[in-house]
C-alpha cells in the first residue's frame, strides 16, 4: 500500500493542524470590519494581551461562571503557544486522555516533557477514567516519573463528546488529591449541538485553585486563520506565579498578537449579537452534519459515540476489520489513507490523537460535508434544511457510498 508522503515534514508538521477542525464558513463580516479598521496599526499587543483584550476575556469567562480578574488572564497567538507556556510554568510529567487533541502531545515533546496517555471511559472522551488515572499515576511514580499536570477537554476534539459533570468531578478530585494541576482546554465549550440539553461543567468550577483554563477562539468565535487564544490562571499567589512564568515564555518567544487580530479577538470575546448568533448557528449546523455522519457510520457497521459538540466525530471501524484487512487496511495509518482517498478529504487516523496504531479509528470532520470548496457564501447557515442543499447532499452521498463500500469483501480477497 502506498504510504503518506512525508518528505520534508517532521512528526509535528505532519498531521491535523491545531487547534482542530475548521468551520468551513465565511468570515463574519463584522469581524472583518474590525480587522480592517485596525490594519493600519503596526504595533503588536503586549505579551499576554493588552488591557482591553484581558478585560474582554474576563467578561467572557465570568459569563460562564469562571471568576477572574484582569491579572488572572493571558492571551497568545493561538492555543499551542499558550499551552506550551502553561506547561513550561509547571513542573512534572503530563497525563493526557487517550485519545486527545492532536496538538497537545507535540508541546510536551518540544519541551522535552514525558507524556502518558490514560484511557477514557466508554461514554465520552476528553477526560480520563478516574480509576485508570490513579493507576497510571501510581505506575508512573513507581517507574521514577513525576506526574505534575493533567490535561482535559470537557467538550472534546477528537471525539465530539461532552464529559458528564460527575466524571469531571471524580477525575479532577483524583488528580488534585495526587498533587496534579489541571489544564482544562475549553476551546469547544460553546459548540454544543443541543445547548439546552447538554450540561457542561468546567473543572475550574470544582477545583478553582488547581485549574488553568485555556480556550482558542477558533473554536466558536473567530477564524482559525487569525490565531488567538486566552487562558485564565487561578487567583492567588500560586496562580500569579504561574501566569508570570507563562508570560516570560511568551515574551521570549515573541508570541504576541498582531494588532488587527487582537482587535478582532477583543470584539469577539465581548460577544456582541452578531458574534453570538454566528456561533450558535454554526454549532447547530455542524451538529446536524455530525449527526448525519454518525448515522452513516452506524449503518456501515462501525461504532461511534454520539457527537455532542464541535465539528467532528470519532469512528471506530473495528467491527469491519475483516473487510478492511481484505483491502490491505490493518491499522489506523492505512485506514487514514484508504478513507482519505475514498472520501476525497482527510480522515486522520486515531494514531494522530494518541490512540493505538492498531486500532481502526479515524476522526471525521464535518466541514468537508458542506461541499468543496466549503460553503464560501454561508448558505447552509440560513437554509431551512441545510442537508438538502445540493452540495451538502452530494458530500453526504459520497460519505455514505464510501462507508457502504466497507460492507463488501473484495472478490477473491483482492485489495484496492
Coordinates of C-alpha atoms in Angstrom, one line a residue:
X1 CA 0.0 0.0 0.0
X2 CA 1.2 3.5 -0.8
X3 CA 2.3 5.3 2.3
X4 CA 1.6 9.0 3.0
X5 CA 4.2 11.3 1.6
X6 CA 6.2 12.7 4.5
X7 CA 9.3 14.1 2.9
X8 CA 10.3 17.4 4.3
X9 CA 7.8 17.1 7.2
X10 CA 8.7 16.4 10.7
X11 CA 6.5 14.4 13.1
X12 CA 4.9 17.7 14.4
X13 CA 4.3 19.2 11.0
X14 CA 2.6 16.2 9.5
X15 CA -0.9 15.7 10.7
X16 CA -4.1 17.6 11.7
X17 CA -3.4 21.3 12.2
X18 CA -4.2 22.9 15.5
X19 CA -6.5 23.7 17.2
X20 CA -9.0 21.4 15.4
X21 CA -11.4 21.1 12.6
X22 CA -12.2 24.3 10.6
X23 CA -15.7 25.7 10.3
X24 CA -15.8 25.7 6.6
X25 CA -17.8 29.0 6.8
X26 CA -17.0 32.5 5.6
X27 CA -15.6 35.1 8.0
X28 CA -18.2 37.1 9.9
X29 CA -18.4 40.5 8.2
X30 CA -18.4 42.4 11.5
X31 CA -15.1 40.8 12.5
X32 CA -13.6 41.5 9.1
X33 CA -14.6 45.2 9.5
X34 CA -12.8 45.3 12.9
X35 CA -9.7 43.8 11.4
X36 CA -9.8 46.3 8.5
X37 CA -10.2 49.2 10.9
X38 CA -7.1 48.1 12.9
X39 CA -5.0 47.2 9.9
X40 CA -3.1 50.5 10.0
X41 CA -1.6 49.7 13.4
X42 CA 2.0 48.5 13.3
X43 CA 2.3 47.8 17.0
X44 CA 1.7 44.3 18.3
X45 CA -0.3 43.7 21.5
X46 CA 2.0 43.3 24.6
X47 CA 2.9 39.8 25.6
X48 CA -0.2 38.2 27.3
X49 CA -2.6 40.7 25.7
X50 CA -3.4 44.4 26.3
X51 CA -5.9 45.7 29.0
X52 CA -8.9 45.8 26.6
X53 CA -8.3 42.2 25.5
X54 CA -7.9 40.9 29.0
X55 CA -11.0 42.8 30.2
X56 CA -13.0 41.3 27.3
X57 CA -11.6 37.8 28.2
X58 CA -12.6 38.3 31.8
X59 CA -16.1 39.1 30.8
X60 CA -16.2 36.0 28.6
X61 CA -15.2 33.7 31.5
X62 CA -17.4 35.4 34.1
X63 CA -20.4 34.9 31.8
X64 CA -19.6 31.2 32.1
X65 CA -19.3 31.1 35.9
X66 CA -15.4 31.3 35.9
X67 CA -14.5 34.1 38.3
X68 CA -11.3 36.0 37.4
X69 CA -9.8 39.4 37.2
X70 CA -7.5 41.1 34.6
X71 CA -4.4 39.9 36.4
X72 CA -5.5 36.3 36.1
X73 CA -5.6 36.3 32.3
X74 CA -3.2 35.9 29.4
X75 CA -3.6 35.8 25.6
X76 CA -1.4 34.5 22.9
X77 CA -1.4 33.9 19.1
X78 CA -3.1 30.5 19.2
X79 CA -3.6 27.8 21.7
X80 CA -0.4 25.8 21.0
X81 CA 1.9 28.7 22.0
X82 CA -0.2 29.4 25.1
X83 CA -0.3 25.7 26.2
X84 CA 3.4 25.5 25.7
X85 CA 3.9 28.5 28.0
X86 CA 1.5 27.0 30.6
X87 CA 3.3 23.6 30.6
X88 CA 6.6 25.4 31.0
X89 CA 5.3 27.2 34.0
X90 CA 4.7 23.9 35.9
X91 CA 7.0 21.1 36.9
X92 CA 6.3 17.4 36.3
X93 CA 5.2 15.0 33.6
X94 CA 2.0 15.3 31.6
X95 CA -1.0 13.0 31.7
X96 CA -3.3 13.1 28.7
X97 CA -6.6 11.3 27.9
X98 CA -6.5 8.7 25.1
X99 CA -7.4 9.9 22.5
X100 CA -6.7 13.6 22.9
X101 CA -6.3 16.7 20.6
X102 CA -3.5 16.1 18.1
X103 CA -1.7 19.4 19.0
X104 CA -1.3 18.6 22.7
X105 CA 1.5 16.0 22.7
X106 CA 3.8 18.0 20.4
X107 CA 4.0 20.7 23.1
X108 CA 5.3 18.2 25.6
X109 CA 7.7 16.7 23.1
X110 CA 9.1 20.1 22.1
X111 CA 9.6 20.9 25.8
X112 CA 11.2 17.5 26.5
X113 CA 8.5 16.5 28.9
X114 CA 7.3 12.9 29.3
X115 CA 3.6 12.5 28.5
X116 CA 1.5 9.5 29.4
X117 CA -1.9 8.6 28.0
X118 CA -4.8 7.4 30.2
X119 CA -7.8 5.6 28.7
X120 CA -11.2 7.4 28.6
X121 CA -14.4 5.8 29.8
X122 CA -16.9 4.3 27.4
X123 CA -19.4 7.2 27.4
X124 CA -17.1 10.1 26.4
X125 CA -13.7 11.3 25.5
X126 CA -11.6 14.3 26.8
X127 CA -11.5 13.2 30.5
X128 CA -9.7 10.1 31.7
X129 CA -11.3 7.3 33.6
X130 CA -10.7 8.2 37.3
X131 CA -9.5 4.7 38.3
X132 CA -7.3 4.4 35.3
X133 CA -5.9 7.8 36.1
X134 CA -5.0 6.8 39.7
X135 CA -3.4 3.6 38.4
X136 CA -1.4 5.5 35.8
X137 CA -0.1 8.0 38.4
X138 CA 0.9 5.1 40.6
X139 CA 2.7 3.3 37.8
X140 CA 4.5 6.4 36.5
X141 CA 5.8 7.2 40.0
X142 CA 6.9 3.6 40.5
X143 CA 8.9 3.9 37.3
X144 CA 10.6 7.1 38.6
X145 CA 8.3 9.6 36.8
X146 CA 6.9 12.8 38.3
X147 CA 3.3 13.3 37.3
X148 CA 2.5 17.1 37.6
X149 CA -0.1 18.1 35.0
X150 CA -3.4 16.6 33.8
X151 CA -4.8 17.9 30.5
X152 CA -8.6 17.5 29.9
X153 CA -11.1 18.8 27.4
X154 CA -14.7 18.8 28.6
X155 CA -16.0 19.4 25.1
X156 CA -13.7 17.2 23.2
X157 CA -11.8 17.0 19.9
X158 CA -11.4 14.4 18.6
X159 CA -14.4 12.5 19.9
X160 CA -17.0 15.3 19.7
X161 CA -18.4 14.4 23.1
X162 CA -19.1 16.3 26.4
X163 CA -17.9 14.8 29.6
X164 CA -20.6 14.3 32.3
X165 CA -20.2 16.5 35.3
X166 CA -19.8 13.6 37.7
X167 CA -17.0 12.2 35.6
X168 CA -15.3 15.6 35.6
X169 CA -15.6 15.9 39.3
X170 CA -14.2 12.4 40.0
X171 CA -11.3 12.8 37.6
X172 CA -10.4 16.3 39.0
X173 CA -10.6 15.2 42.6
X174 CA -8.4 12.2 41.9
X175 CA -5.8 14.4 40.1
X176 CA -5.8 17.2 42.8
X177 CA -5.7 14.6 45.5
X178 CA -2.5 13.3 43.9
X179 CA -1.0 16.8 43.7
X180 CA -1.5 17.4 40.0
X181 CA -2.5 20.7 38.4
X182 CA -5.3 20.6 35.8
X183 CA -5.3 22.3 32.5
X184 CA -8.8 22.4 31.0
X185 CA -8.9 23.0 27.2
X186 CA -12.4 24.6 26.7
X187 CA -11.9 25.6 23.1
X188 CA -15.1 23.8 22.1
X189 CA -17.3 24.5 25.1
X190 CA -19.5 27.0 23.1
X191 CA -20.2 24.5 20.2
X192 CA -22.6 22.1 21.9
X193 CA -25.2 20.9 19.4
X194 CA -28.0 20.9 21.9
X195 CA -27.2 23.7 24.4
X196 CA -30.5 23.3 26.3
X197 CA -30.0 19.6 26.7
X198 CA -26.2 19.4 27.4
X199 CA -24.8 20.1 30.9
X200 CA -21.2 21.3 30.7
X201 CA -19.2 21.9 33.8
X202 CA -15.7 23.2 33.9
X203 CA -13.0 21.8 36.3
X204 CA -12.4 25.4 37.3
X205 CA -15.9 25.4 38.9
X206 CA -14.9 22.4 41.0
X207 CA -11.2 23.0 41.6
X208 CA -10.7 26.7 41.0
X209 CA -7.3 26.9 42.8
X210 CA -5.9 24.0 40.9
X211 CA -7.2 24.6 37.3
X212 CA -5.9 26.7 34.5
X213 CA -8.5 27.2 31.7
X214 CA -7.5 27.5 28.1
X215 CA -9.6 28.4 25.0
X216 CA -8.7 29.0 21.4
X217 CA -11.1 31.5 19.8
X218 CA -11.1 29.4 16.6
X219 CA -13.5 27.0 18.4
X220 CA -16.5 29.3 18.0
X221 CA -15.6 33.0 18.0
X222 CA -13.0 33.7 15.3
X223 CA -11.5 32.2 12.1
X224 CA -8.6 29.7 12.6
X225 CA -6.5 31.9 10.2
X226 CA -6.5 34.6 12.9
X227 CA -4.8 32.7 15.8
X228 CA -5.8 33.9 19.2
X229 CA -6.3 32.1 22.5
X230 CA -6.9 33.1 26.1
X231 CA -6.1 31.5 29.4
X232 CA -7.5 32.0 32.9
X233 CA -5.0 31.2 35.7
X234 CA -6.1 30.5 39.3
X235 CA -6.4 33.6 41.6
X236 CA -3.9 34.0 44.4
X237 CA -0.2 33.8 44.8
X238 CA 0.4 30.5 43.0
X239 CA -1.7 31.5 40.0
X240 CA 0.1 34.8 39.8
X241 CA 3.5 33.0 39.8
X242 CA 2.3 30.5 37.1
X243 CA 1.0 33.4 35.0
X244 CA 4.2 35.4 35.3
X245 CA 6.3 32.3 34.3
X246 CA 4.0 31.8 31.3
X247 CA 4.3 35.5 30.2
X248 CA 8.1 35.2 30.5
X249 CA 8.0 32.3 28.0
X250 CA 5.6 34.1 25.6
X251 CA 7.8 37.2 25.7
X252 CA 10.9 35.1 25.0
X253 CA 9.2 33.5 22.0
X254 CA 7.8 36.8 20.7
X255 CA 4.4 35.2 20.9
X256 CA 2.4 38.5 20.6
X257 CA -0.9 39.1 18.9
X258 CA -0.9 41.3 15.9
X259 CA -2.9 44.5 16.4
X260 CA -5.7 43.6 13.9
X261 CA -6.1 40.1 15.4
X262 CA -6.1 41.5 18.9
X263 CA -8.8 43.9 18.0
X264 CA -10.9 41.1 16.4
X265 CA -10.3 38.9 19.5
X266 CA -11.4 41.7 21.8
X267 CA -14.5 42.3 19.8
X268 CA -15.4 38.5 19.6
X269 CA -14.8 37.9 23.3
X270 CA -17.3 40.7 24.1
X271 CA -19.9 38.5 22.2
X272 CA -22.0 41.2 20.5
X273 CA -25.2 39.9 19.0
X274 CA -23.8 39.1 15.5
X275 CA -20.9 37.1 17.0
X276 CA -23.1 35.2 19.4
X277 CA -25.7 34.5 16.6
X278 CA -23.0 33.2 14.3
X279 CA -21.5 30.9 17.0
X280 CA -25.0 29.5 17.8
X281 CA -25.9 29.0 14.1
X282 CA -22.5 27.4 13.3
X283 CA -22.8 25.0 16.3
X284 CA -26.3 23.9 15.2
X285 CA -25.3 23.4 11.6
X286 CA -22.3 21.3 12.4
X287 CA -24.4 19.4 14.9
X288 CA -26.7 18.4 12.1
X289 CA -23.8 17.4 9.9
X290 CA -22.2 15.4 12.7
X291 CA -25.5 13.6 13.4
X292 CA -25.8 12.7 9.7
X293 CA -22.3 11.4 9.6
X294 CA -22.9 9.4 12.8
X295 CA -25.9 7.7 11.2
X296 CA -23.7 6.8 8.2
X297 CA -21.0 5.2 10.4
X298 CA -23.5 3.1 12.4
X299 CA -25.3 2.0 9.2
X300 CA -22.0 0.7 7.8
X301 CA -21.4 -1.5 10.9
X302 CA -19.0 0.9 12.6
X303 CA -19.1 2.4 16.0
X304 CA -19.1 6.0 17.2
X305 CA -20.1 7.9 20.3
X306 CA -23.0 10.2 19.5
X307 CA -21.4 13.6 18.8
X308 CA -22.5 16.4 21.2
X309 CA -20.1 19.3 20.4
X310 CA -17.6 20.6 17.9
X311 CA -17.1 19.7 14.3
X312 CA -16.1 16.0 14.3
X313 CA -16.9 12.5 15.4
X314 CA -14.6 9.6 16.2
X315 CA -15.4 6.5 14.2
X316 CA -14.3 3.0 15.3
X317 CA -14.3 0.6 12.4
X318 CA -13.0 -2.4 14.4
X319 CA -16.2 -4.4 13.6
X320 CA -15.2 -4.1 10.0
X321 CA -11.6 -5.3 10.5
X322 CA -12.1 -8.4 8.2
X323 CA -13.5 -6.3 5.3
X324 CA -10.7 -3.8 5.7
X325 CA -8.0 -6.4 6.0
X326 CA -9.1 -7.8 2.7
X327 CA -8.3 -4.3 1.3
X328 CA -4.9 -4.3 2.9
X329 CA -6.0 -2.0 5.7
X330 CA -4.8 -3.3 9.1
X331 CA -4.0 -0.2 11.2
X332 CA -5.0 3.4 11.7
X333 CA -2.4 4.8 9.3
X334 CA -3.6 2.6 6.5
X335 CA -7.2 3.4 7.3
X336 CA -6.4 7.1 7.2
X337 CA -5.0 6.8 3.7
X338 CA -7.7 4.4 2.5
X339 CA -10.7 6.5 3.7
X340 CA -9.0 9.8 2.7
X341 CA -8.7 8.5 -0.9
X342 CA -12.3 7.3 -0.9
X343 CA -13.8 10.4 0.7
X344 CA -11.8 13.0 -1.1
X345 CA -10.9 14.8 2.1
X346 CA -8.6 13.9 5.1
X347 CA -9.8 11.4 7.7
X348 CA -6.9 11.5 10.2
X349 CA -6.3 8.2 11.9
X350 CA -6.5 7.7 15.7
X351 CA -2.7 7.3 16.0
X352 CA -2.5 11.1 15.5
X353 CA -4.6 11.6 18.7
X354 CA -2.5 9.3 20.9
X355 CA -4.7 6.2 20.2
X356 CA -3.2 2.8 19.5
X357 CA -1.9 2.4 15.9
X358 CA -3.5 -1.0 15.6
X359 CA -7.0 0.4 16.4
X360 CA -9.1 1.1 13.4
X361 CA -10.3 4.6 14.4
X362 CA -10.5 7.8 12.5
X363 CA -11.7 11.4 13.1
X364 CA -14.3 12.5 10.6
X365 CA -14.6 16.3 10.3
X366 CA -17.9 18.0 9.3
X367 CA -16.6 21.0 7.4
X368 CA -15.9 18.9 4.2
X369 CA -19.6 17.9 4.3
X370 CA -20.5 21.5 3.4
X371 CA -19.2 20.8 -0.1
X372 CA -16.0 21.6 -2.0
X373 CA -14.9 24.3 -1.6
X374 CA -16.6 24.5 1.8
X375 CA -19.7 26.9 1.7
X376 CA -18.0 30.2 0.8
X377 CA -21.3 32.1 0.9
X378 CA -22.6 30.6 4.2
X379 CA -25.8 29.4 2.5
X380 CA -26.0 26.4 4.9
X381 CA -26.4 28.8 7.9
X382 CA -29.7 30.1 6.7
X383 CA -31.1 27.2 4.8
X384 CA -34.4 25.7 6.1
X385 CA -32.8 22.2 5.8
X386 CA -29.0 22.5 5.1
X387 CA -28.8 18.8 4.5
X388 CA -30.9 19.2 1.3
X389 CA -28.6 21.8 -0.3
X390 CA -27.2 20.2 -3.4
X391 CA -23.5 20.5 -2.4
X392 CA -24.2 19.2 1.1
X393 CA -26.4 16.3 -0.1
X394 CA -23.7 15.3 -2.6
X395 CA -21.0 15.3 0.1
X396 CA -23.2 13.2 2.4
X397 CA -23.9 10.8 -0.5
X398 CA -20.1 10.4 -1.1
X399 CA -19.6 9.7 2.6
X400 CA -22.4 7.1 2.6
X401 CA -21.0 5.5 -0.6
X402 CA -17.5 5.2 0.9
X403 CA -18.8 3.6 4.1
X404 CA -21.3 1.4 2.4
X405 CA -18.4 0.0 0.3
X406 CA -16.9 -1.2 3.5
X407 CA -19.7 -3.8 3.9
X408 CA -18.4 -5.7 0.9
X409 CA -15.5 -8.1 1.0
X410 CA -13.5 -7.6 -2.3
X411 CA -13.8 -10.5 -4.7
X412 CA -11.1 -13.2 -4.1
X413 CA -9.8 -11.1 -1.2
X414 CA -8.2 -8.6 -3.5
X415 CA -7.2 -5.3 -2.1
X416 CA -7.7 -1.9 -3.7

